[in-house]
mmCIF file of C-alpha atoms in Angstrom:
data_model
loop_
_atom_site.group_PDB
_atom_site.id
_atom_site.type_symbol
_atom_site.label_atom_id
_atom_site.label_comp_id
_atom_site.label_asym_id
_atom_site.label_seq_id
_atom_site.Cartn_x
_atom_site.Cartn_y
_atom_site.Cartn_z
ATOM 1 C CA MET T 1 39.730 32.500 27.133
ATOM 2 C CA ILE T 2 37.579 30.149 29.182
ATOM 3 C CA GLU T 3 38.027 29.985 32.934
ATOM 4 C CA THR T 4 37.652 26.661 34.752
ATOM 5 C CA TRP T 5 35.726 26.446 38.012
ATOM 6 C CA GLY T 6 34.719 23.414 40.041
ATOM 7 C CA PHE T 7 31.044 23.009 40.968
ATOM 8 C CA TYR T 8 29.842 20.679 43.758
ATOM 9 C CA PHE T 9 26.660 19.204 45.129
ATOM 10 C CA PHE T 10 28.979 17.912 47.896
ATOM 11 C CA GLY T 11 27.119 14.836 49.041
ATOM 12 C CA GLN T 12 27.121 11.116 49.516
ATOM 13 C CA PRO T 13 25.834 8.136 47.500
ATOM 14 C CA PRO T 14 22.392 6.838 48.561
ATOM 15 C CA THR T 15 22.569 4.976 51.875
ATOM 16 C CA ARG T 16 19.390 2.923 51.374
ATOM 17 C CA GLY T 17 17.884 3.988 54.675
ATOM 18 C CA VAL T 18 21.086 3.641 56.719
ATOM 19 C CA GLU T 19 21.769 6.730 58.790
ATOM 20 C CA LEU T 20 25.234 8.229 58.496
ATOM 21 C CA ALA T 21 27.232 8.451 61.715
ATOM 22 C CA PRO T 22 29.082 11.620 62.800
ATOM 23 C CA ALA T 23 32.339 9.948 61.741
ATOM 24 C CA ASP T 24 30.953 9.488 58.221
ATOM 25 C CA TYR T 25 30.052 13.157 57.936
ATOM 26 C CA GLN T 26 33.474 14.131 59.273
ATOM 27 C CA ARG T 27 35.172 11.952 56.674
ATOM 28 C CA ILE T 28 33.183 13.545 53.851
ATOM 29 C CA PHE T 29 33.901 17.087 55.008
ATOM 30 C CA ASP T 30 37.621 16.381 55.466
ATOM 31 C CA GLN T 31 37.886 14.718 52.048
ATOM 32 C CA TYR T 32 36.217 17.561 50.201
ATOM 33 C CA VAL T 33 37.957 20.423 51.988
ATOM 34 C CA ASP T 34 41.285 18.795 51.145
ATOM 35 C CA LEU T 35 40.156 18.398 47.523
ATOM 36 C CA TRP T 36 39.084 22.034 47.191
ATOM 37 C CA VAL T 37 42.339 23.329 48.656
ATOM 38 C CA ARG T 38 44.312 21.175 46.210
ATOM 39 C CA CYS T 39 42.317 22.673 43.330
ATOM 40 C CA GLU T 40 44.346 25.860 43.728
ATOM 41 C CA GLY T 41 47.634 24.073 43.073
ATOM 42 C CA TRP T 42 46.156 22.156 40.133
ATOM 43 C CA GLY T 43 45.201 25.378 38.357
ATOM 44 C CA PHE T 44 41.461 25.855 38.888
ATOM 45 C CA ASP T 45 40.292 29.459 38.671
ATOM 46 C CA GLY T 46 37.634 28.993 41.325
ATOM 47 C CA VAL T 47 35.198 26.683 43.080
ATOM 48 C CA THR T 48 31.504 27.021 43.804
ATOM 49 C CA TRP T 49 28.701 25.154 45.528
ATOM 50 C CA ALA T 50 24.938 24.824 45.387
ATOM 51 C CA GLU T 51 22.709 25.481 48.385
ATOM 52 C CA HIS T 52 20.273 22.651 49.083
ATOM 53 C CA HIS T 53 18.367 21.452 52.124
ATOM 54 C CA PHE T 54 16.793 18.324 53.618
ATOM 55 C CA ASN T 55 18.750 15.807 51.499
ATOM 56 C CA HIS T 56 22.010 14.019 52.323
ATOM 57 C CA GLY T 57 22.808 14.047 48.616
ATOM 58 C CA THR T 58 24.146 17.537 49.278
ATOM 59 C CA LEU T 59 25.704 18.671 52.532
ATOM 60 C CA SER T 60 25.908 22.438 51.995
ATOM 61 C CA PRO T 61 22.770 24.051 53.449
ATOM 62 C CA SER T 62 24.987 27.078 54.223
ATOM 63 C CA PRO T 63 27.655 27.204 51.493
ATOM 64 C CA ASN T 64 28.971 30.572 52.671
ATOM 65 C CA LEU T 65 30.601 28.612 55.497
ATOM 66 C CA LEU T 66 32.475 26.568 52.906
ATOM 67 C CA VAL T 67 33.717 29.768 51.277
ATOM 68 C CA ALA T 68 35.047 30.975 54.636
ATOM 69 C CA ALA T 69 36.703 27.639 55.417
ATOM 70 C CA VAL T 70 38.369 27.082 52.028
ATOM 71 C CA GLY T 71 39.177 30.771 51.627
ATOM 72 C CA ALA T 72 41.226 30.657 54.828
ATOM 73 C CA LEU T 73 43.339 27.814 53.405
ATOM 74 C CA THR T 74 43.984 29.297 49.936
ATOM 75 C CA THR T 75 45.373 32.520 48.482
ATOM 76 C CA LYS T 76 44.331 32.658 44.803
ATOM 77 C CA LEU T 77 41.240 30.487 44.381
ATOM 78 C CA ARG T 78 38.045 32.443 43.744
ATOM 79 C CA PHE T 79 34.544 31.684 45.012
ATOM 80 C CA THR T 80 30.842 32.127 44.392
ATOM 81 C CA ILE T 81 27.646 30.202 45.106
ATOM 82 C CA LEU T 82 25.455 28.726 42.331
ATOM 83 C CA GLY T 83 23.365 29.634 43.942
ATOM 84 C CA THR T 84 22.291 30.818 47.318
ATOM 85 C CA VAL T 85 18.543 30.119 47.499
ATOM 86 C CA LEU T 86 17.645 33.733 48.129
ATOM 87 C CA PRO T 87 13.919 33.175 48.876
ATOM 88 C CA MET T 88 14.930 31.063 51.887
ATOM 89 C CA ASN T 89 17.414 33.642 53.167
ATOM 90 C CA ASP T 90 17.039 37.072 54.706
ATOM 91 C CA ALA T 91 18.432 39.158 51.830
ATOM 92 C CA ARG T 92 19.648 41.884 54.183
ATOM 93 C CA ARG T 93 21.650 39.392 56.199
ATOM 94 C CA TYR T 94 22.840 37.745 52.990
ATOM 95 C CA ALA T 95 24.207 41.069 51.738
ATOM 96 C CA GLU T 96 26.060 41.533 55.020
ATOM 97 C CA GLU T 97 27.540 38.035 54.785
ATOM 98 C CA CYS T 98 28.656 38.677 51.207
ATOM 99 C CA ALA T 99 30.519 41.752 52.422
ATOM 100 C CA MET T 100 32.188 39.752 55.191
ATOM 101 C CA LEU T 101 33.295 37.079 52.716
ATOM 102 C CA GLN T 102 34.703 39.750 50.419
ATOM 103 C CA TYR T 103 37.042 40.901 53.161
ATOM 104 C CA LEU T 104 37.787 37.456 54.616
ATOM 105 C CA THR T 105 38.904 36.240 51.160
ATOM 106 C CA HIS T 106 40.642 39.500 50.205
ATOM 107 C CA GLY T 107 38.205 40.126 47.378
ATOM 108 C CA ARG T 108 38.073 36.591 45.965
ATOM 109 C CA PHE T 109 34.322 36.126 46.542
ATOM 110 C CA GLU T 110 31.363 37.157 44.373
ATOM 111 C CA PRO T 111 27.715 36.823 45.440
ATOM 112 C CA GLY T 112 25.731 34.094 43.712
ATOM 113 C CA ILE T 113 21.951 33.694 43.863
ATOM 114 C CA GLY T 114 19.130 31.569 42.502
ATOM 115 C CA PRO T 115 15.438 30.935 43.135
ATOM 116 C CA GLY T 116 16.102 27.296 44.043
ATOM 117 C CA ALA T 117 15.549 24.002 42.257
ATOM 118 C CA GLY T 118 11.786 24.348 42.346
ATOM 119 C CA ALA T 119 9.662 25.147 45.385
ATOM 120 C CA ALA T 120 9.939 21.821 47.252
ATOM 121 C CA GLU T 121 12.624 22.946 49.701
ATOM 122 C CA ALA T 122 10.872 26.220 50.452
ATOM 123 C CA ILE T 123 7.611 24.399 51.155
ATOM 124 C CA LYS T 124 9.366 22.006 53.554
ATOM 125 C CA ALA T 125 10.734 25.075 55.319
ATOM 126 C CA GLY T 126 7.193 26.408 55.757
ATOM 127 C CA MET T 127 7.025 28.875 52.864
ATOM 128 C CA GLY T 128 4.172 28.993 50.385
ATOM 129 C CA TRP T 129 5.362 28.043 46.907
ATOM 130 C CA GLU T 130 3.746 31.166 45.438
ATOM 131 C CA GLU T 131 6.126 33.286 47.556
ATOM 132 C CA VAL T 132 9.303 31.874 46.032
ATOM 133 C CA ARG T 133 9.663 34.021 42.925
ATOM 134 C CA PRO T 134 8.457 37.298 44.515
ATOM 135 C CA ARG T 135 10.871 36.784 47.422
ATOM 136 C CA TYR T 136 13.684 36.032 44.991
ATOM 137 C CA TYR T 137 13.174 39.183 42.935
ATOM 138 C CA SER T 138 12.775 41.318 46.045
ATOM 139 C CA GLY T 139 15.943 39.903 47.586
ATOM 140 C CA ALA T 140 17.881 40.382 44.359
ATOM 141 C CA ASP T 141 16.835 44.032 44.211
ATOM 142 C CA LEU T 142 17.871 44.517 47.830
ATOM 143 C CA LEU T 143 21.253 42.940 47.104
ATOM 144 C CA GLY T 144 21.728 45.195 44.095
ATOM 145 C CA LYS T 145 21.032 48.263 46.242
ATOM 146 C CA ALA T 146 23.520 47.056 48.878
ATOM 147 C CA ILE T 147 26.201 46.736 46.190
ATOM 148 C CA ALA T 148 25.444 50.231 44.879
ATOM 149 C CA SER T 149 25.351 52.012 48.231
ATOM 150 C CA LYS T 150 26.218 51.450 51.880
ATOM 151 C CA ARG T 151 22.788 52.769 52.911
ATOM 152 C CA VAL T 152 19.776 50.805 51.728
ATOM 153 C CA THR T 153 16.133 51.703 51.415
ATOM 154 C CA HIS T 154 14.017 48.742 50.394
ATOM 155 C CA GLN T 155 10.356 48.558 51.296
ATOM 156 C CA ASP T 156 7.920 45.959 50.041
ATOM 157 C CA GLU T 157 5.841 43.089 51.439
ATOM 158 C CA PHE T 158 8.982 41.298 52.628
ATOM 159 C CA TYR T 159 11.333 44.059 53.864
ATOM 160 C CA ASN T 160 11.071 47.474 55.478
ATOM 161 C CA LEU T 161 14.519 49.038 55.354
ATOM 162 C CA ASP T 162 14.625 52.822 55.485
ATOM 163 C CA ASN T 163 18.077 54.266 54.785
ATOM 164 C CA VAL T 164 19.792 51.659 56.950
ATOM 165 C CA PRO T 165 23.596 51.317 56.849
ATOM 166 C CA LEU T 166 24.889 47.817 56.111
ATOM 167 C CA GLU T 167 28.136 47.011 57.894
ATOM 168 C CA PRO T 168 30.479 46.041 56.471
ATOM 169 C CA PRO T 169 29.562 47.398 53.033
ATOM 170 C CA ILE T 170 29.911 45.252 49.915
ATOM 171 C CA HIS T 171 32.800 46.306 47.729
ATOM 172 C CA LEU T 172 33.020 44.368 44.462
ATOM 173 C CA GLY T 173 36.247 44.699 42.491
ATOM 174 C CA PRO T 174 36.783 45.136 38.727
ATOM 175 C CA GLY T 175 34.997 42.483 36.705
ATOM 176 C CA GLN T 176 32.950 41.296 39.684
ATOM 177 C CA SER T 177 29.164 41.145 39.848
ATOM 178 C CA VAL T 178 26.406 38.819 41.061
ATOM 179 C CA TRP T 179 26.222 35.317 39.588
ATOM 180 C CA THR T 180 22.680 34.068 38.903
ATOM 181 C CA THR T 181 21.569 30.528 38.074
ATOM 182 C CA ILE T 182 19.134 30.562 35.155
ATOM 183 C CA LEU T 183 17.361 28.205 32.775
ATOM 184 C CA SER T 184 15.076 30.407 30.697
ATOM 185 C CA ALA T 185 15.698 33.226 28.240
ATOM 186 C CA ASP T 186 13.466 35.475 30.369
ATOM 187 C CA SER T 187 15.730 34.941 33.374
ATOM 188 C CA ALA T 188 18.781 35.615 31.216
ATOM 189 C CA ALA T 189 17.237 38.913 30.074
ATOM 190 C CA TRP T 190 16.364 39.841 33.671
ATOM 191 C CA ALA T 191 20.000 39.279 34.717
ATOM 192 C CA ALA T 192 21.410 41.157 31.723
ATOM 193 C CA GLU T 193 19.382 44.273 32.489
ATOM 194 C CA ARG T 194 20.976 44.377 35.948
ATOM 195 C CA GLY T 195 24.513 43.606 34.843
ATOM 196 C CA PHE T 196 24.409 40.291 36.707
ATOM 197 C CA LYS T 197 26.363 37.275 35.474
ATOM 198 C CA ILE T 198 24.562 34.083 34.443
ATOM 199 C CA CYS T 199 25.201 30.371 34.659
ATOM 200 C CA THR T 200 22.969 27.902 32.863
ATOM 201 C CA ALA T 201 22.959 24.106 32.853
ATOM 202 C CA TRP T 202 21.173 20.946 31.651
ATOM 203 C CA HIS T 203 20.210 22.363 28.235
ATOM 204 C CA PRO T 204 21.418 20.946 24.900
ATOM 205 C CA VAL T 205 24.086 23.173 23.416
ATOM 206 C CA GLU T 206 21.714 24.813 20.903
ATOM 207 C CA THR T 207 19.303 25.885 23.642
ATOM 208 C CA ALA T 208 22.083 27.044 25.951
ATOM 209 C CA ALA T 209 23.487 29.134 23.095
ATOM 210 C CA ALA T 210 20.067 30.643 22.376
ATOM 211 C CA VAL T 211 19.622 31.583 26.049
ATOM 212 C CA ALA T 212 23.102 33.163 26.015
ATOM 213 C CA SER T 213 22.222 35.068 22.842
ATOM 214 C CA LYS T 214 19.173 36.527 24.605
ATOM 215 C CA TYR T 215 21.463 37.689 27.401
ATOM 216 C CA TYR T 216 23.806 39.467 24.972
ATOM 217 C CA GLU T 217 20.900 40.956 23.026
ATOM 218 C CA THR T 218 19.186 42.319 26.138
ATOM 219 C CA ALA T 219 22.380 43.751 27.592
ATOM 220 C CA ASP T 220 23.104 45.539 24.310
ATOM 221 C CA ALA T 221 19.607 47.021 24.164
ATOM 222 C CA ALA T 222 19.866 48.169 27.785
ATOM 223 C CA GLY T 223 23.298 49.715 27.301
ATOM 224 C CA VAL T 224 24.851 47.285 29.787
ATOM 225 C CA ARG T 225 28.380 46.188 29.013
ATOM 226 C CA VAL T 226 28.870 42.422 29.220
ATOM 227 C CA ASP T 227 31.526 40.019 27.981
ATOM 228 C CA PRO T 228 32.033 36.223 27.824
ATOM 229 C CA SER T 229 33.528 36.076 31.316
ATOM 230 C CA MET T 230 30.051 36.935 32.623
ATOM 231 C CA LEU T 231 28.437 33.847 31.086
ATOM 232 C CA GLY T 232 28.929 30.457 32.661
ATOM 233 C CA LEU T 233 28.070 27.016 31.309
ATOM 234 C CA ARG T 234 27.830 24.161 33.782
ATOM 235 C CA ARG T 235 28.563 20.651 32.528
ATOM 236 C CA ARG T 236 29.140 17.304 34.219
ATOM 237 C CA VAL T 237 32.838 16.586 33.799
ATOM 238 C CA PHE T 238 34.907 13.508 34.594
ATOM 239 C CA VAL T 239 38.430 12.983 33.280
ATOM 240 C CA ALA T 240 40.762 9.983 33.317
ATOM 241 C CA ASP T 241 43.959 9.262 31.435
ATOM 242 C CA THR T 242 42.098 7.699 28.491
ATOM 243 C CA ASP T 243 38.612 7.851 27.042
ATOM 244 C CA ALA T 244 38.077 4.160 27.756
ATOM 245 C CA ALA T 245 39.133 4.455 31.394
ATOM 246 C CA ALA T 246 36.914 7.479 32.014
ATOM 247 C CA GLN T 247 33.902 5.815 30.436
ATOM 248 C CA GLN T 248 34.397 2.591 32.371
ATOM 249 C CA ILE T 249 34.690 4.392 35.701
ATOM 250 C CA TRP T 250 31.523 6.381 34.978
ATOM 251 C CA GLU T 251 29.560 3.303 33.906
ATOM 252 C CA GLU T 252 30.550 1.503 37.103
ATOM 253 C CA SER T 253 29.667 4.405 39.395
ATOM 254 C CA VAL T 254 26.357 5.527 40.889
ATOM 255 C CA ASP T 255 24.489 8.325 39.102
ATOM 256 C CA LEU T 256 24.015 10.677 42.053
ATOM 257 C CA VAL T 257 21.905 13.168 40.107
ATOM 258 C CA GLY T 258 19.355 10.510 39.218
ATOM 259 C CA ALA T 259 19.520 8.888 42.637
ATOM 260 C CA HIS T 260 18.693 12.093 44.499
ATOM 261 C CA ALA T 261 16.494 13.777 41.889
ATOM 262 C CA GLY T 262 13.280 12.976 43.718
ATOM 263 C CA GLU T 263 14.446 14.855 46.788
ATOM 264 C CA MET T 264 16.407 17.653 45.152
ATOM 265 C CA PHE T 265 14.335 18.662 42.154
ATOM 266 C CA GLU T 266 10.692 19.081 41.215
ATOM 267 C CA THR T 267 9.508 15.741 39.866
ATOM 268 C CA GLN T 268 5.993 16.307 38.565
ATOM 269 C CA ASP T 269 7.156 17.088 35.037
ATOM 270 C CA PRO T 270 8.851 14.239 33.100
ATOM 271 C CA ALA T 271 10.674 16.871 31.035
ATOM 272 C CA ILE T 272 12.792 17.655 34.099
ATOM 273 C CA PHE T 273 14.048 14.076 34.214
ATOM 274 C CA LYS T 274 14.802 14.082 30.493
ATOM 275 C CA MET T 275 17.357 16.833 31.090
ATOM 276 C CA PHE T 276 19.348 14.592 33.413
ATOM 277 C CA ASP T 277 20.306 12.271 30.540
ATOM 278 C CA MET T 278 20.932 14.945 27.911
ATOM 279 C CA PRO T 279 24.222 13.960 26.155
ATOM 280 C CA ASP T 280 25.507 17.522 25.792
ATOM 281 C CA ASP T 281 25.599 17.833 29.583
ATOM 282 C CA PHE T 282 28.317 15.165 29.898
ATOM 283 C CA ALA T 283 32.018 15.638 29.119
ATOM 284 C CA ILE T 284 33.640 12.331 30.030
ATOM 285 C CA GLY T 285 36.954 11.149 28.646
ATOM 286 C CA SER T 286 40.631 12.000 28.318
ATOM 287 C CA PRO T 287 41.793 15.589 28.839
ATOM 288 C CA GLU T 288 41.942 16.200 25.088
ATOM 289 C CA THR T 289 38.470 14.774 24.423
ATOM 290 C CA VAL T 290 36.890 16.691 27.277
ATOM 291 C CA ALA T 291 38.597 19.964 26.385
ATOM 292 C CA GLU T 292 37.512 19.709 22.755
ATOM 293 C CA LYS T 293 33.856 19.183 23.690
ATOM 294 C CA LEU T 294 33.794 21.932 26.299
ATOM 295 C CA ILE T 295 35.539 24.486 24.079
ATOM 296 C CA SER T 296 33.103 23.788 21.243
ATOM 297 C CA GLN T 297 30.090 24.293 23.499
ATOM 298 C CA CYS T 298 31.443 27.451 25.124
ATOM 299 C CA GLN T 299 32.290 28.969 21.752
ATOM 300 C CA ALA T 300 28.825 28.150 20.400
ATOM 301 C CA GLY T 301 27.160 30.375 22.993
ATOM 302 C CA GLY T 302 29.874 32.849 23.957
ATOM 303 C CA PHE T 303 30.465 31.347 27.408
ATOM 304 C CA GLY T 304 33.737 32.460 28.992
ATOM 305 C CA THR T 305 33.418 30.434 32.187
ATOM 306 C CA LEU T 306 33.093 26.662 32.470
ATOM 307 C CA PHE T 307 31.686 25.286 35.705
ATOM 308 C CA ALA T 308 32.770 21.648 35.923
ATOM 309 C CA PHE T 309 30.194 19.669 37.919
ATOM 310 C CA THR T 310 32.621 17.007 39.082
ATOM 311 C CA ASP T 311 30.924 14.989 41.832
ATOM 312 C CA PHE T 312 27.857 13.911 39.845
ATOM 313 C CA GLY T 313 28.821 10.241 40.171
ATOM 314 C CA GLY T 314 29.703 7.983 43.056
ATOM 315 C CA PHE T 315 33.420 8.144 42.337
ATOM 316 C CA THR T 316 35.999 7.034 44.876
ATOM 317 C CA PRO T 317 38.055 9.779 46.536
ATOM 318 C CA GLU T 318 41.053 8.661 44.488
ATOM 319 C CA GLN T 319 39.134 8.735 41.191
ATOM 320 C CA LEU T 320 37.691 12.156 41.990
ATOM 321 C CA ALA T 321 41.084 13.583 42.955
ATOM 322 C CA ARG T 322 42.737 12.259 39.797
ATOM 323 C CA SER T 323 39.953 13.731 37.668
ATOM 324 C CA HIS T 324 40.488 17.097 39.327
ATOM 325 C CA GLU T 325 44.218 16.923 38.801
ATOM 326 C CA LEU T 326 43.722 16.255 35.090
ATOM 327 C CA ILE T 327 41.073 18.968 34.767
ATOM 328 C CA GLY T 328 43.303 21.543 36.410
ATOM 329 C CA THR T 329 46.624 20.618 34.822
ATOM 330 C CA LYS T 330 45.547 19.375 31.380
ATOM 331 C CA VAL T 331 42.037 20.603 30.507
ATOM 332 C CA ALA T 332 42.130 24.088 32.042
ATOM 333 C CA PRO T 333 45.192 25.261 30.041
ATOM 334 C CA LEU T 334 43.473 24.231 26.801
ATOM 335 C CA LEU T 335 40.317 26.100 27.787
ATOM 336 C CA ARG T 336 42.325 29.131 28.840
ATOM 337 C CA ALA T 337 43.995 29.265 25.423
ATOM 338 C CA ALA T 338 40.690 29.084 23.511
ATOM 339 C CA GLU T 339 39.135 32.194 22.000
ATOM 340 C CA VAL T 340 35.498 32.947 22.812
ATOM 341 C CA LYS T 341 33.519 35.736 21.200
ATOM 342 C CA GLY T 342 30.447 37.292 22.750
ATOM 343 C CA GLY T 343 27.371 38.725 21.100
ATOM 344 C CA LYS T 344 23.985 37.703 19.788
ATOM 345 C CA ARG T 345 23.814 34.515 17.699
ATOM 346 C CA GLU T 346 21.451 33.445 14.971
ATOM 347 C CA SER T 347 19.428 30.534 16.300
ATOM 348 C CA THR T 348 16.773 28.085 15.185
ATOM 349 C CA VAL T 349 15.694 27.454 18.776
ATOM 350 C CA ASP T 350 12.239 28.844 19.583
ATOM 351 C CA LEU T 351 12.659 30.494 22.975
ATOM 352 C CA THR T 352 8.919 31.049 23.232
ATOM 353 C CA GLU T 353 8.565 27.261 23.325
ATOM 354 C CA LEU T 354 11.142 27.117 26.113
ATOM 355 C CA ALA T 355 9.221 29.759 28.085
ATOM 356 C CA ALA T 356 5.971 27.870 27.492
ATOM 357 C CA ALA T 357 7.559 24.639 28.686
ATOM 358 C CA ASN T 358 8.754 26.340 31.870
ATOM 359 C CA GLU T 359 5.286 27.812 32.446
ATOM 360 C CA ALA T 360 3.666 24.420 31.883
ATOM 361 C CA HIS T 361 6.032 22.879 34.398
ATOM 362 C CA PHE T 362 5.120 25.314 37.148
ATOM 363 C CA LYS T 363 1.416 24.912 36.405
ATOM 364 C CA ALA T 364 1.871 21.143 36.779
ATOM 365 C CA VAL T 365 3.595 21.743 40.116
ATOM 366 C CA ASP T 366 0.713 23.954 41.203
ATOM 367 C CA ALA T 367 -1.924 21.433 40.167
ATOM 368 C CA ALA T 368 -0.130 18.571 41.924
ATOM 369 C CA ARG T 369 -0.150 20.459 45.232
ATOM 370 C CA LYS T 370 -3.836 21.482 45.199
#
């Protein structure tokens, strides 16, 4: 089966220099909270958000607050974050907040972490870009220790915890773990060794499948039990009653990913922008068309969770709500009925080239800042 989750940047179309008024922000928050609550009745398995800063294209600098708000208004909907930018958070406090959300939602929350969409946000916050990855790995290790034991000892250049009790303790239920946002095969292997779940995005289906295969292969070698529910594929999804209607609405809307890319993502490498127009990342059409494409992609890589990035375009509230209704009531049942098998796949994708491309990107970022 394939679960269906909603994923949100939760923002606003470009305002061309016009400042939003408090009433505008209030309208956006009210619209989205209502939408997320309705997702439960439409049949979504869960909803998730990204953490971003310093850009009105996304209004969730503290997405844990959204979990608490929507969790209080629902009873079945599940939650995670894709992902909390761990380098910009105190990992000890983050672990404590995860525990609180577990109890506030009656076990419907799972932690979700990521290094961030490049180092730009961390630098604006006053952090050196070279700190981002070390802080991320340190924080992830601390979180893992907090999940394993109420008392945590974690001492490195960023933390000095010596057998400290974390209250309340994190208690993950059956099938729960930590979601991680990843792009590379190396990151997939890192997550697999720890029993963390993964979500990948942007890649063409062949590359996404190869990254997933690396996850399965590494978990098997490490003796870690994983299954398709632990692999998520994020795709931009918009559904209308017909293919023609969906395509027309999309063509007439604003591409919010492209519009805010300069603020939200690293921009020194043209390869990053190429990913934004990659055809495999779009599932736009009728419920049947969208379901067929998503099932095919999930089966190709052994992904048991589909994260539907729904607010990637400047859709009206009515268009967005109708798309969600169709996703939940028409697409999700088809995904749920599909069979997905896990395990390593044979692939023609050279993952060493992917790793080299990622390394080249970060070197370009480094050179541009010196």
